[in-house]
mmCIF file of C-alpha atoms and ligand atoms in Angstrom:
data_model
loop_
_atom_site.group_PDB
_atom_site.id
_atom_site.type_symbol
_atom_site.label_atom_id
_atom_site.label_comp_id
_atom_site.label_asym_id
_atom_site.label_seq_id
_atom_site.Cartn_x
_atom_site.Cartn_y
_atom_site.Cartn_z
ATOM 1 C CA GLU Y 29 -20.797 103.778 -36.576
ATOM 2 C CA THR Y 30 -21.638 107.286 -35.989
ATOM 3 C CA GLU Y 31 -21.020 106.846 -32.285
ATOM 4 C CA LEU Y 32 -17.614 105.200 -32.818
ATOM 5 C CA GLU Y 33 -16.755 108.221 -34.990
ATOM 6 C CA GLU Y 34 -17.463 110.571 -32.238
ATOM 7 C CA VAL Y 35 -15.256 108.628 -29.801
ATOM 8 C CA LEU Y 36 -12.473 108.264 -32.012
ATOM 9 C CA ASP Y 37 -12.540 112.036 -32.305
ATOM 10 C CA ALA Y 38 -12.245 112.291 -28.397
ATOM 11 C CA TYR Y 39 -8.912 110.283 -28.850
ATOM 12 C CA ARG Y 40 -7.057 112.058 -31.495
ATOM 13 C CA HIS Y 41 -4.019 112.904 -29.478
ATOM 14 C CA ILE Y 42 -2.771 109.309 -29.847
ATOM 15 C CA GLY Y 43 -1.889 109.603 -33.583
ATOM 16 C CA THR Y 44 -3.344 109.097 -37.099
ATOM 17 C CA LEU Y 45 -6.039 106.361 -37.107
ATOM 18 C CA LYS Y 46 -5.017 103.747 -39.667
ATOM 19 C CA SER Y 47 -7.699 101.075 -38.841
ATOM 20 C CA LYS Y 48 -10.328 99.934 -36.450
ATOM 21 C CA ILE Y 49 -11.802 96.620 -36.047
ATOM 22 C CA PRO Y 50 -14.140 94.700 -33.492
ATOM 23 C CA TYR Y 51 -11.710 92.526 -31.472
ATOM 24 C CA GLY Y 52 -11.558 89.540 -29.138
ATOM 25 C CA ASN Y 53 -14.276 87.285 -27.660
ATOM 26 C CA GLY Y 54 -15.411 89.248 -24.670
ATOM 27 C CA HIS Y 55 -19.045 88.938 -23.645
ATOM 28 C CA ILE Y 56 -19.467 91.966 -21.514
ATOM 29 C CA ASN Y 57 -17.975 95.120 -23.265
ATOM 30 C CA ASN Y 58 -17.912 96.018 -26.750
ATOM 31 C CA THR Y 59 -14.147 95.835 -27.818
ATOM 32 C CA PHE Y 60 -12.283 97.507 -30.786
ATOM 33 C CA LEU Y 61 -8.686 97.291 -31.868
ATOM 34 C CA LEU Y 62 -7.421 100.595 -33.193
ATOM 35 C CA THR Y 63 -4.143 100.997 -34.989
ATOM 36 C CA TYR Y 64 -2.427 104.458 -35.209
ATOM 37 C CA GLU Y 65 0.639 105.917 -36.850
ATOM 38 C CA ILE Y 66 2.316 107.992 -34.181
ATOM 39 C CA PRO Y 67 4.796 110.814 -34.994
ATOM 40 C CA ASP Y 68 7.970 108.800 -35.337
ATOM 41 C CA GLY Y 69 6.265 106.881 -38.165
ATOM 42 C CA GLN Y 70 5.848 103.768 -35.881
ATOM 43 C CA GLU Y 71 2.524 101.910 -35.266
ATOM 44 C CA LYS Y 72 0.665 102.158 -31.945
ATOM 45 C CA ARG Y 73 -2.133 99.783 -30.977
ATOM 46 C CA ILE Y 74 -4.925 100.557 -28.674
ATOM 47 C CA ILE Y 75 -7.856 98.619 -27.265
ATOM 48 C CA LEU Y 76 -10.983 100.760 -27.075
ATOM 49 C CA GLN Y 77 -13.921 99.473 -25.098
ATOM 50 C CA GLU Y 78 -17.558 100.553 -24.687
ATOM 51 C CA MET Y 79 -18.481 99.620 -21.161
ATOM 52 C CA ASN Y 80 -21.507 97.484 -20.426
ATOM 53 C CA ARG Y 81 -23.877 99.763 -18.593
ATOM 54 C CA GLU Y 82 -26.308 97.005 -17.986
ATOM 55 C CA VAL Y 83 -23.946 95.127 -15.805
ATOM 56 C CA PHE Y 84 -21.928 97.935 -14.447
ATOM 57 C CA LYS Y 85 -24.192 100.746 -13.096
ATOM 58 C CA GLN Y 86 -21.409 102.754 -11.712
ATOM 59 C CA PRO Y 87 -18.899 103.471 -14.460
ATOM 60 C CA LYS Y 88 -17.237 106.313 -12.872
ATOM 61 C CA GLU Y 89 -16.427 104.218 -9.750
ATOM 62 C CA LEU Y 90 -15.471 101.235 -11.860
ATOM 63 C CA MET Y 91 -12.817 103.255 -13.615
ATOM 64 C CA GLU Y 92 -11.778 104.727 -10.373
ATOM 65 C CA ASN Y 93 -10.898 101.158 -9.164
ATOM 66 C CA ILE Y 94 -9.064 100.304 -12.381
ATOM 67 C CA ILE Y 95 -7.041 103.579 -12.310
ATOM 68 C CA GLY Y 96 -6.191 102.827 -8.693
ATOM 69 C CA VAL Y 97 -5.162 99.219 -8.961
ATOM 70 C CA THR Y 98 -3.148 99.713 -12.430
ATOM 71 C CA SER Y 99 -1.311 102.820 -11.101
ATOM 72 C CA TYR Y 100 -0.289 100.835 -8.019
ATOM 73 C CA LEU Y 101 0.547 97.750 -10.188
ATOM 74 C CA ARG Y 102 2.786 99.984 -12.310
ATOM 75 C CA GLY Y 103 4.776 101.114 -9.471
ATOM 76 C CA LYS Y 104 5.303 97.646 -8.258
ATOM 77 C CA ILE Y 105 6.321 96.257 -11.690
ATOM 78 C CA ILE Y 106 8.768 99.079 -12.135
ATOM 79 C CA GLU Y 107 10.187 98.275 -8.681
ATOM 80 C CA ASN Y 108 10.655 94.638 -9.651
ATOM 81 C CA GLY Y 109 12.269 95.550 -13.001
ATOM 82 C CA GLY Y 110 9.396 94.484 -14.935
ATOM 83 C CA ASP Y 111 7.773 96.074 -18.205
ATOM 84 C CA PRO Y 112 4.753 98.072 -16.976
ATOM 85 C CA GLU Y 113 3.290 98.417 -20.334
ATOM 86 C CA ARG Y 114 2.902 94.543 -20.879
ATOM 87 C CA GLU Y 115 2.580 93.307 -17.201
ATOM 88 C CA THR Y 116 -0.564 95.561 -16.333
ATOM 89 C CA LEU Y 117 -3.146 97.315 -18.329
ATOM 90 C CA ASN Y 118 -2.569 100.951 -18.957
ATOM 91 C CA VAL Y 119 -5.557 103.422 -19.238
ATOM 92 C CA VAL Y 120 -5.040 105.941 -22.260
ATOM 93 C CA PRO Y 121 -6.723 109.070 -21.231
ATOM 94 C CA ALA Y 122 -8.776 111.056 -23.884
ATOM 95 C CA ASP Y 123 -7.859 114.105 -25.360
ATOM 96 C CA ASP Y 124 -9.322 116.233 -22.457
ATOM 97 C CA GLY Y 125 -7.293 114.235 -19.924
ATOM 98 C CA GLU Y 126 -10.163 112.237 -18.624
ATOM 99 C CA ASN Y 127 -9.642 108.422 -18.006
ATOM 100 C CA TYR Y 128 -12.964 107.644 -19.791
ATOM 101 C CA TYR Y 129 -15.078 109.356 -22.546
ATOM 102 C CA VAL Y 130 -18.739 109.835 -22.204
ATOM 103 C CA ASP Y 131 -20.401 109.953 -25.826
ATOM 104 C CA SER Y 132 -23.687 111.856 -26.717
ATOM 105 C CA ARG Y 133 -25.766 108.868 -25.913
ATOM 106 C CA GLY Y 134 -24.292 108.672 -22.317
ATOM 107 C CA GLU Y 135 -22.368 105.522 -23.122
ATOM 108 C CA TYR Y 136 -18.923 105.150 -21.314
ATOM 109 C CA TRP Y 137 -15.812 104.384 -23.338
ATOM 110 C CA ARG Y 138 -12.188 103.818 -22.300
ATOM 111 C CA ALA Y 139 -8.968 103.088 -23.975
ATOM 112 C CA TYR Y 140 -5.942 100.744 -22.990
ATOM 113 C CA LEU Y 141 -2.598 100.217 -24.529
ATOM 114 C CA PHE Y 142 -2.696 96.989 -26.555
ATOM 115 C CA ILE Y 143 -0.488 94.446 -24.988
ATOM 116 C CA GLU Y 144 1.750 93.178 -27.965
ATOM 117 C CA ASP Y 145 3.228 89.727 -28.593
ATOM 118 C CA ALA Y 146 0.717 88.024 -26.250
ATOM 119 C CA THR Y 147 -2.480 86.027 -26.704
ATOM 120 C CA CYS Y 148 -5.569 85.424 -24.804
ATOM 121 C CA TYR Y 149 -6.588 81.797 -24.817
ATOM 122 C CA GLU Y 150 -10.225 80.914 -24.615
ATOM 123 C CA GLN Y 151 -10.112 77.537 -23.104
ATOM 124 C CA VAL Y 152 -7.692 75.632 -20.680
ATOM 125 C CA GLU Y 153 -6.151 72.956 -23.091
ATOM 126 C CA THR Y 154 -3.234 71.801 -20.920
ATOM 127 C CA LYS Y 155 -2.471 71.640 -17.259
ATOM 128 C CA GLU Y 156 0.333 74.075 -17.974
ATOM 129 C CA ASP Y 157 -2.295 76.657 -19.114
ATOM 130 C CA PHE Y 158 -4.187 76.224 -15.759
ATOM 131 C CA TYR Y 159 -0.969 76.704 -13.960
ATOM 132 C CA GLN Y 160 -0.142 79.797 -15.676
ATOM 133 C CA SER Y 161 -3.449 81.134 -14.928
ATOM 134 C CA ALA Y 162 -3.023 80.342 -11.261
ATOM 135 C CA LEU Y 163 0.360 81.847 -11.141
ATOM 136 C CA ALA Y 164 -0.797 84.917 -12.736
ATOM 137 C CA PHE Y 165 -3.729 85.477 -10.442
ATOM 138 C CA GLY Y 166 -1.479 84.553 -7.357
ATOM 139 C CA ASN Y 167 0.928 87.139 -8.513
ATOM 140 C CA PHE Y 168 -1.824 89.607 -8.924
ATOM 141 C CA GLN Y 169 -2.554 89.112 -5.139
ATOM 142 C CA HIS Y 170 1.075 89.314 -4.269
ATOM 143 C CA LEU Y 171 1.651 92.634 -6.129
ATOM 144 C CA LEU Y 172 -1.649 94.071 -4.647
ATOM 145 C CA ALA Y 173 -0.998 92.863 -1.033
ATOM 146 C CA GLY Y 174 -0.036 96.220 0.183
ATOM 147 C CA TYR Y 175 -3.053 97.848 -1.680
ATOM 148 C CA PRO Y 176 -5.667 99.469 0.730
ATOM 149 C CA ALA Y 177 -8.502 97.309 -0.554
ATOM 150 C CA GLU Y 178 -11.162 99.020 1.614
ATOM 151 C CA THR Y 179 -10.659 102.122 -0.537
ATOM 152 C CA LEU Y 180 -11.960 100.253 -3.767
ATOM 153 C CA HIS Y 181 -15.674 100.652 -4.652
ATOM 154 C CA GLU Y 182 -17.971 97.776 -4.189
ATOM 155 C CA THR Y 183 -19.272 98.133 -7.937
ATOM 156 C CA ILE Y 184 -21.486 95.194 -7.610
ATOM 157 C CA PRO Y 185 -22.619 95.332 -3.921
ATOM 158 C CA GLN Y 186 -22.450 92.203 -1.921
ATOM 159 C CA PHE Y 187 -21.194 90.192 -4.789
ATOM 160 C CA HIS Y 188 -19.824 87.409 -2.604
ATOM 161 C CA ASP Y 189 -22.025 87.915 0.338
ATOM 162 C CA THR Y 190 -22.950 84.202 0.512
ATOM 163 C CA ARG Y 191 -25.359 85.011 3.589
ATOM 164 C CA LYS Y 192 -27.123 87.378 1.375
ATOM 165 C CA ARG Y 193 -27.321 85.012 -1.487
ATOM 166 C CA PHE Y 194 -28.712 82.427 1.114
ATOM 167 C CA ASN Y 195 -31.364 84.789 2.356
ATOM 168 C CA ASP Y 196 -32.419 85.711 -1.357
ATOM 169 C CA PHE Y 197 -32.720 82.023 -1.974
ATOM 170 C CA LEU Y 198 -35.066 81.409 1.130
ATOM 171 C CA ARG Y 199 -37.190 84.505 -0.072
ATOM 172 C CA ALA Y 200 -37.416 82.690 -3.494
ATOM 173 C CA VAL Y 201 -38.504 79.411 -2.097
ATOM 174 C CA ASP Y 202 -40.916 81.146 0.176
ATOM 175 C CA GLU Y 203 -42.467 83.088 -2.638
ATOM 176 C CA ASP Y 204 -42.346 80.097 -5.068
ATOM 177 C CA LYS Y 205 -43.595 82.525 -7.810
ATOM 178 C CA LEU Y 206 -43.524 79.985 -10.519
ATOM 179 C CA GLY Y 207 -44.568 76.860 -8.316
ATOM 180 C CA ARG Y 208 -41.367 75.327 -9.041
ATOM 181 C CA VAL Y 209 -40.534 74.452 -5.485
ATOM 182 C CA VAL Y 210 -42.317 71.206 -5.749
ATOM 183 C CA HIS Y 211 -39.791 69.888 -8.352
ATOM 184 C CA VAL Y 212 -36.693 70.719 -6.327
ATOM 185 C CA ARG Y 213 -37.267 69.547 -2.830
ATOM 186 C CA ASP Y 214 -33.979 67.756 -2.787
ATOM 187 C CA GLU Y 215 -31.994 70.589 -4.142
ATOM 188 C CA ILE Y 216 -33.592 72.904 -1.504
ATOM 189 C CA ASP Y 217 -32.602 70.346 1.180
ATOM 190 C CA PHE Y 218 -29.165 70.171 -0.072
ATOM 191 C CA VAL Y 219 -28.649 73.816 0.249
ATOM 192 C CA MET Y 220 -30.460 74.125 3.691
ATOM 193 C CA LYS Y 221 -28.263 71.421 5.212
ATOM 194 C CA ARG Y 222 -25.169 73.368 4.345
ATOM 195 C CA GLU Y 223 -26.572 76.808 5.707
ATOM 196 C CA GLY Y 224 -23.630 76.990 8.028
ATOM 197 C CA ASP Y 225 -21.014 77.520 4.966
ATOM 198 C CA ALA Y 226 -22.862 80.605 3.996
ATOM 199 C CA ASP Y 227 -21.435 82.238 7.158
ATOM 200 C CA VAL Y 228 -18.031 80.879 7.618
ATOM 201 C CA PHE Y 229 -16.154 83.783 5.812
ATOM 202 C CA GLY Y 230 -18.503 86.437 6.621
ATOM 203 C CA ASP Y 231 -18.129 85.583 10.448
ATOM 204 C CA MET Y 232 -14.439 85.558 10.280
ATOM 205 C CA LEU Y 233 -14.313 88.782 8.349
ATOM 206 C CA LYS Y 234 -16.312 90.334 11.293
ATOM 207 C CA ARG Y 235 -14.089 88.996 13.782
ATOM 208 C CA LYS Y 236 -11.164 90.531 11.824
ATOM 209 C CA GLU Y 237 -9.394 87.037 11.319
ATOM 210 C CA LEU Y 238 -9.267 87.604 7.343
ATOM 211 C CA PRO Y 239 -7.502 90.340 5.648
ATOM 212 C CA LEU Y 240 -9.643 92.236 2.895
ATOM 213 C CA ARG Y 241 -7.868 91.830 -0.416
ATOM 214 C CA VAL Y 242 -8.041 93.104 -3.844
ATOM 215 C CA THR Y 243 -9.996 90.448 -5.805
ATOM 216 C CA HIS Y 244 -10.493 90.189 -9.435
ATOM 217 C CA ASN Y 245 -13.718 88.247 -9.489
ATOM 218 C CA ASP Y 246 -13.517 86.902 -13.242
ATOM 219 C CA THR Y 247 -10.482 84.639 -13.053
ATOM 220 C CA LYS Y 248 -10.912 82.878 -16.278
ATOM 221 C CA LEU Y 249 -7.961 81.932 -18.425
ATOM 222 C CA ASN Y 250 -9.106 84.430 -21.160
ATOM 223 C CA ASN Y 251 -8.556 87.164 -18.757
ATOM 224 C CA ILE Y 252 -4.964 86.651 -18.839
ATOM 225 C CA MET Y 253 -2.403 87.539 -21.445
ATOM 226 C CA ILE Y 254 0.141 84.759 -22.281
ATOM 227 C CA ASP Y 255 3.430 85.793 -23.752
ATOM 228 C CA ASN Y 256 3.768 84.465 -27.292
ATOM 229 C CA ALA Y 257 7.641 83.719 -26.756
ATOM 230 C CA THR Y 258 7.469 82.210 -23.257
ATOM 231 C CA ARG Y 259 4.118 80.810 -22.921
ATOM 232 C CA LYS Y 260 3.991 82.370 -19.416
ATOM 233 C CA GLY Y 261 1.212 84.554 -18.157
ATOM 234 C CA ILE Y 262 2.212 88.099 -18.207
ATOM 235 C CA CYS Y 263 -0.739 90.234 -17.635
ATOM 236 C CA VAL Y 264 -4.055 89.897 -15.730
ATOM 237 C CA ILE Y 265 -6.711 92.042 -17.889
ATOM 238 C CA ASP Y 266 -10.416 92.667 -17.563
ATOM 239 C CA LEU Y 267 -10.336 94.538 -14.368
ATOM 240 C CA ASP Y 268 -14.094 95.475 -14.315
ATOM 241 C CA THR Y 269 -14.955 93.472 -11.459
ATOM 242 C CA VAL Y 270 -11.926 94.401 -9.063
ATOM 243 C CA MET Y 271 -13.328 94.919 -5.721
ATOM 244 C CA PRO Y 272 -12.569 94.315 -2.146
ATOM 245 C CA GLY Y 273 -12.998 90.737 -1.274
ATOM 246 C CA LEU Y 274 -11.244 87.659 0.113
ATOM 247 C CA ALA Y 275 -8.290 85.658 -1.544
ATOM 248 C CA MET Y 276 -10.174 82.473 -0.939
ATOM 249 C CA ASN Y 277 -13.035 83.761 -3.431
ATOM 250 C CA ASP Y 278 -10.739 84.279 -6.407
ATOM 251 C CA PHE Y 279 -9.049 80.924 -5.704
ATOM 252 C CA GLY Y 280 -12.384 79.171 -5.110
ATOM 253 C CA ASP Y 281 -14.092 80.429 -8.143
ATOM 254 C CA SER Y 282 -11.187 79.214 -10.314
ATOM 255 C CA ILE Y 283 -11.396 75.854 -9.037
ATOM 256 C CA ARG Y 284 -15.184 75.835 -9.317
ATOM 257 C CA PHE Y 285 -15.168 76.193 -12.854
ATOM 258 C CA GLY Y 286 -11.584 75.210 -13.766
ATOM 259 C CA ALA Y 287 -11.308 71.958 -12.038
ATOM 260 C CA ASN Y 288 -14.789 70.610 -13.110
ATOM 261 C CA THR Y 289 -14.608 67.500 -15.250
ATOM 262 C CA ALA Y 290 -17.533 68.517 -17.146
ATOM 263 C CA ALA Y 291 -19.619 71.556 -18.474
ATOM 264 C CA GLU Y 292 -21.462 73.807 -16.034
ATOM 265 C CA ASP Y 293 -24.658 72.792 -17.551
ATOM 266 C CA GLU Y 294 -23.878 69.126 -17.982
ATOM 267 C CA THR Y 295 -27.063 67.003 -17.356
ATOM 268 C CA ASP Y 296 -25.281 63.616 -16.908
ATOM 269 C CA LEU Y 297 -24.060 64.315 -13.527
ATOM 270 C CA SER Y 298 -21.939 61.180 -13.503
ATOM 271 C CA LYS Y 299 -19.569 63.234 -15.566
ATOM 272 C CA VAL Y 300 -19.354 66.080 -13.153
ATOM 273 C CA SER Y 301 -16.556 65.982 -10.533
ATOM 274 C CA SER Y 302 -13.823 68.045 -9.239
ATOM 275 C CA ASN Y 303 -10.531 67.071 -10.609
ATOM 276 C CA LEU Y 304 -7.958 66.841 -7.858
ATOM 277 C CA GLU Y 305 -4.962 66.894 -10.162
ATOM 278 C CA LEU Y 306 -6.230 70.064 -11.512
ATOM 279 C CA PHE Y 307 -6.871 71.364 -7.916
ATOM 280 C CA GLU Y 308 -3.309 70.438 -7.040
ATOM 281 C CA VAL Y 309 -2.033 72.325 -10.076
ATOM 282 C CA TYR Y 310 -3.957 75.502 -9.312
ATOM 283 C CA VAL Y 311 -3.052 75.335 -5.643
ATOM 284 C CA GLU Y 312 0.686 75.189 -6.526
ATOM 285 C CA GLY Y 313 0.520 77.853 -9.042
ATOM 286 C CA PHE Y 314 -1.584 80.156 -6.991
ATOM 287 C CA LEU Y 315 0.640 79.856 -3.773
ATOM 288 C CA LYS Y 316 3.757 80.287 -5.946
ATOM 289 C CA GLY Y 317 2.358 83.515 -7.583
ATOM 290 C CA CYS Y 318 1.170 84.746 -3.999
ATOM 291 C CA GLN Y 319 4.859 84.366 -2.871
ATOM 292 C CA GLY Y 320 4.049 84.186 0.772
ATOM 293 C CA SER Y 321 1.445 87.115 0.677
ATOM 294 C CA LEU Y 322 -1.354 84.965 2.254
ATOM 295 C CA THR Y 323 -1.724 84.363 5.792
ATOM 296 C CA GLN Y 324 -1.657 80.773 7.238
ATOM 297 C CA THR Y 325 -5.486 81.117 7.971
ATOM 298 C CA GLU Y 326 -6.274 82.167 4.215
ATOM 299 C CA ILE Y 327 -4.099 79.063 3.077
ATOM 300 C CA ARG Y 328 -6.007 76.792 5.353
ATOM 301 C CA LEU Y 329 -9.049 78.023 3.902
ATOM 302 C CA LEU Y 330 -8.413 77.552 0.246
ATOM 303 C CA PRO Y 331 -10.453 74.246 0.119
ATOM 304 C CA MET Y 332 -13.340 75.994 1.903
ATOM 305 C CA GLY Y 333 -12.964 78.710 -0.755
ATOM 306 C CA ALA Y 334 -13.722 76.252 -3.634
ATOM 307 C CA LYS Y 335 -16.689 74.750 -1.677
ATOM 308 C CA VAL Y 336 -18.345 78.178 -0.588
ATOM 309 C CA MET Y 337 -17.886 79.493 -4.133
ATOM 310 C CA THR Y 338 -19.609 76.514 -5.667
ATOM 311 C CA TYR Y 339 -22.181 76.501 -2.976
ATOM 312 C CA GLU Y 340 -22.964 80.348 -3.581
ATOM 313 C CA CYS Y 341 -22.957 79.890 -7.335
ATOM 314 C CA GLY Y 342 -25.395 76.858 -6.981
ATOM 315 C CA ILE Y 343 -27.577 78.828 -4.713
ATOM 316 C CA ARG Y 344 -27.835 81.577 -7.467
ATOM 317 C CA PHE Y 345 -28.686 79.226 -10.242
ATOM 318 C CA LEU Y 346 -31.402 77.652 -8.071
ATOM 319 C CA THR Y 347 -32.768 81.019 -6.993
ATOM 320 C CA ASP Y 348 -33.015 82.146 -10.570
ATOM 321 C CA TYR Y 349 -34.686 78.929 -11.598
ATOM 322 C CA LEU Y 350 -37.168 79.565 -8.739
ATOM 323 C CA GLU Y 351 -37.634 83.242 -9.843
ATOM 324 C CA GLY Y 352 -38.149 82.519 -13.391
ATOM 325 C CA ASP Y 353 -34.822 82.699 -14.945
ATOM 326 C CA HIS Y 354 -34.438 86.525 -15.192
ATOM 327 C CA TYR Y 355 -30.730 86.761 -14.288
ATOM 328 C CA PHE Y 356 -28.656 83.820 -16.139
ATOM 329 C CA ARG Y 357 -29.723 83.657 -19.662
ATOM 330 C CA ILE Y 358 -31.268 80.148 -20.484
ATOM 331 C CA HIS Y 359 -31.002 78.306 -23.762
ATOM 332 C CA ARG Y 360 -33.454 75.302 -22.654
ATOM 333 C CA GLU Y 361 -36.052 74.484 -20.182
ATOM 334 C CA ASN Y 362 -34.789 73.905 -16.745
ATOM 335 C CA HIS Y 363 -31.283 75.093 -17.790
ATOM 336 C CA ASN Y 364 -30.598 77.145 -14.431
ATOM 337 C CA LEU Y 365 -31.823 73.798 -12.601
ATOM 338 C CA ASP Y 366 -29.139 71.868 -14.482
ATOM 339 C CA ARG Y 367 -26.628 74.376 -13.636
ATOM 340 C CA ALA Y 368 -27.387 74.397 -9.960
ATOM 341 C CA ARG Y 369 -27.335 70.480 -9.969
ATOM 342 C CA THR Y 370 -23.740 70.438 -11.379
ATOM 343 C CA GLN Y 371 -22.752 72.768 -8.620
ATOM 344 C CA PHE Y 372 -24.256 70.643 -5.963
ATOM 345 C CA LYS Y 373 -22.616 67.513 -7.488
ATOM 346 C CA LEU Y 374 -19.380 69.304 -7.312
ATOM 347 C CA ILE Y 375 -19.989 69.974 -3.615
ATOM 348 C CA GLU Y 376 -20.695 66.536 -2.860
ATOM 349 C CA ASP Y 377 -17.607 65.521 -4.725
ATOM 350 C CA MET Y 378 -15.315 67.992 -2.783
ATOM 351 C CA GLU Y 379 -16.833 66.833 0.417
ATOM 352 C CA ALA Y 380 -15.742 63.325 -0.213
ATOM 353 C CA LYS Y 381 -12.416 64.503 -1.142
ATOM 354 C CA TRP Y 382 -11.946 66.999 1.696
ATOM 355 C CA GLY Y 383 -9.207 65.326 3.360
ATOM 356 C CA GLU Y 384 -7.225 65.079 0.029
ATOM 357 C CA MET Y 385 -7.845 68.682 -0.670
ATOM 358 C CA GLU Y 386 -6.652 69.690 2.646
ATOM 359 C CA ALA Y 387 -3.472 67.467 2.283
ATOM 360 C CA ILE Y 388 -2.652 69.154 -1.195
ATOM 361 C CA VAL Y 389 -2.708 72.441 0.079
ATOM 362 C CA ARG Y 390 -0.580 71.563 3.004
ATOM 363 C CA LYS Y 391 1.947 69.921 0.823
ATOM 364 C CA ALA Y 392 2.032 72.924 -1.418
ATOM 365 C CA ALA Y 393 2.192 75.495 1.258
ATOM 366 C CA ASN Y 394 5.365 73.745 2.815
ATOM 367 C CA LYS Y 395 7.223 73.588 -0.433
HETATM 368 P P1 ATP J 12 -15.292 89.016 -20.636
HETATM 369 O O1 ATP J 12 -16.362 88.202 -21.444
HETATM 370 O O2 ATP J 12 -14.163 88.204 -20.260
HETATM 371 O O3 ATP J 12 -15.975 89.499 -19.391
HETATM 372 P P2 ATP J 12 -14.919 91.528 -21.688
HETATM 373 O O4 ATP J 12 -16.111 91.744 -22.553
HETATM 374 O O5 ATP J 12 -15.108 92.097 -20.275
HETATM 375 O O6 ATP J 12 -14.759 90.205 -21.534
HETATM 376 P P3 ATP J 12 -12.135 92.029 -22.028
HETATM 377 O O7 ATP J 12 -11.806 90.760 -21.369
HETATM 378 O O8 ATP J 12 -11.661 93.272 -21.191
HETATM 379 O O9 ATP J 12 -13.595 92.193 -22.395
HETATM 380 O O10 ATP J 12 -11.617 92.139 -23.478
HETATM 381 C C1 ATP J 12 -11.737 91.307 -24.523
HETATM 382 C C2 ATP J 12 -10.816 90.707 -25.288
HETATM 383 O O11 ATP J 12 -9.999 91.836 -25.729
HETATM 384 C C3 ATP J 12 -9.858 89.979 -24.278
HETATM 385 O O12 ATP J 12 -10.113 88.706 -24.111
HETATM 386 C C4 ATP J 12 -8.536 90.077 -25.035
HETATM 387 O O13 ATP J 12 -8.340 89.139 -26.044
HETATM 388 C C5 ATP J 12 -8.628 91.474 -25.603
HETATM 389 N N1 ATP J 12 -8.004 92.597 -24.801
HETATM 390 C C6 ATP J 12 -8.492 93.310 -23.811
HETATM 391 N N2 ATP J 12 -7.683 94.170 -23.432
HETATM 392 C C7 ATP J 12 -6.533 94.035 -24.016
HETATM 393 C C8 ATP J 12 -5.238 94.594 -24.073
HETATM 394 N N3 ATP J 12 -4.946 95.666 -23.260
HETATM 395 N N4 ATP J 12 -4.265 94.144 -25.024
HETATM 396 C C9 ATP J 12 -4.480 93.337 -25.725
HETATM 397 N N5 ATP J 12 -5.664 92.622 -25.931
HETATM 398 C C10 ATP J 12 -6.662 92.978 -25.096
HETATM 399 MG MG1 MG J 13 -12.592 89.119 -20.473
HETATM 400 MG MG1 MG J 14 -15.113 91.139 -18.491
#
């Protein structure tokens, strides 16, 4: 509470504070909604966030990424005749002109304009929601296609370096700290058999066959604001994990969790599959949003993106299980193993449907 007072004091230029309430369902940052009265007598709403320093070790670099990307988006949105206050996040500087405020405990805070008349939905309820999210994240790619992605900081180093994840996994198997390897021989075999998948993208990137893109890396529905009047996705928010990466990674991760017919930790694997109908919806929305910004190679590799992201995620769950569950929080015994198994089941299912997935992408690309 006292910290908050100190922070509010650093943003006095916005206006007269009328109210402050904890806000939203974010799991990473500490979010507040502030309402100010501004000189013309109107209300102005602001989102104030205490950044999670446990997860983000480089808050300054992170804010540099956000400023870089949102300034660029602002320019593009204005060029397109859009509304830059609703179609991108806008950082509101503190009284001293800085884009963030460091409190006396050393915690980092930042403020954004509140996006009015729009809602964040927690769960995909209809195909249309999933389509809107695909469209919004595709459009994000499109608007940022000319951004020099290599100038962004890698705030979580090697986040989607699948080869590194694979090597970490090998080390965990080798060390077998908790003696769990004996329980997961089949799962280890499953990962080993697909080792080649860990290098597909990395090798192509080295050969310069893939462009480095601005990626979002947390492409959930609730990181999009949906316009209340039109029900269209208008703004991609939660830019903490914006980093240089590959278009297929954002796409693939969305499919990994969004097209799964069951929960990520479902223990009845017969319920787990990758829904082709949802896959198609997402492909169509994503490609439409991208408006021709992707290369033919990137488009062709979209199914591979889904597989590699699922593979990488499964590897990480299994590695954490082997190392004693210190990265992903568990709520029951073998939770990370259950999670790994759903990912591997999804991969098997994708492999069985590979031809269909490729056909869906070809069809959507030719529309
Ligand atoms: P996550 O768990 O998705 O990582 P987070 O803790 O990083 O979330 P955000 O997604 O940045 O937090 O914000 C939390 C919630 O606050 C959002 O889901 C949204 O409802 C709301 N929100 C954030 N920024 C804005 C904004 N500029 N305008 C309106 N609402 C916002
Ligand atoms: Mg969020
Ligand atoms: Mg977040």
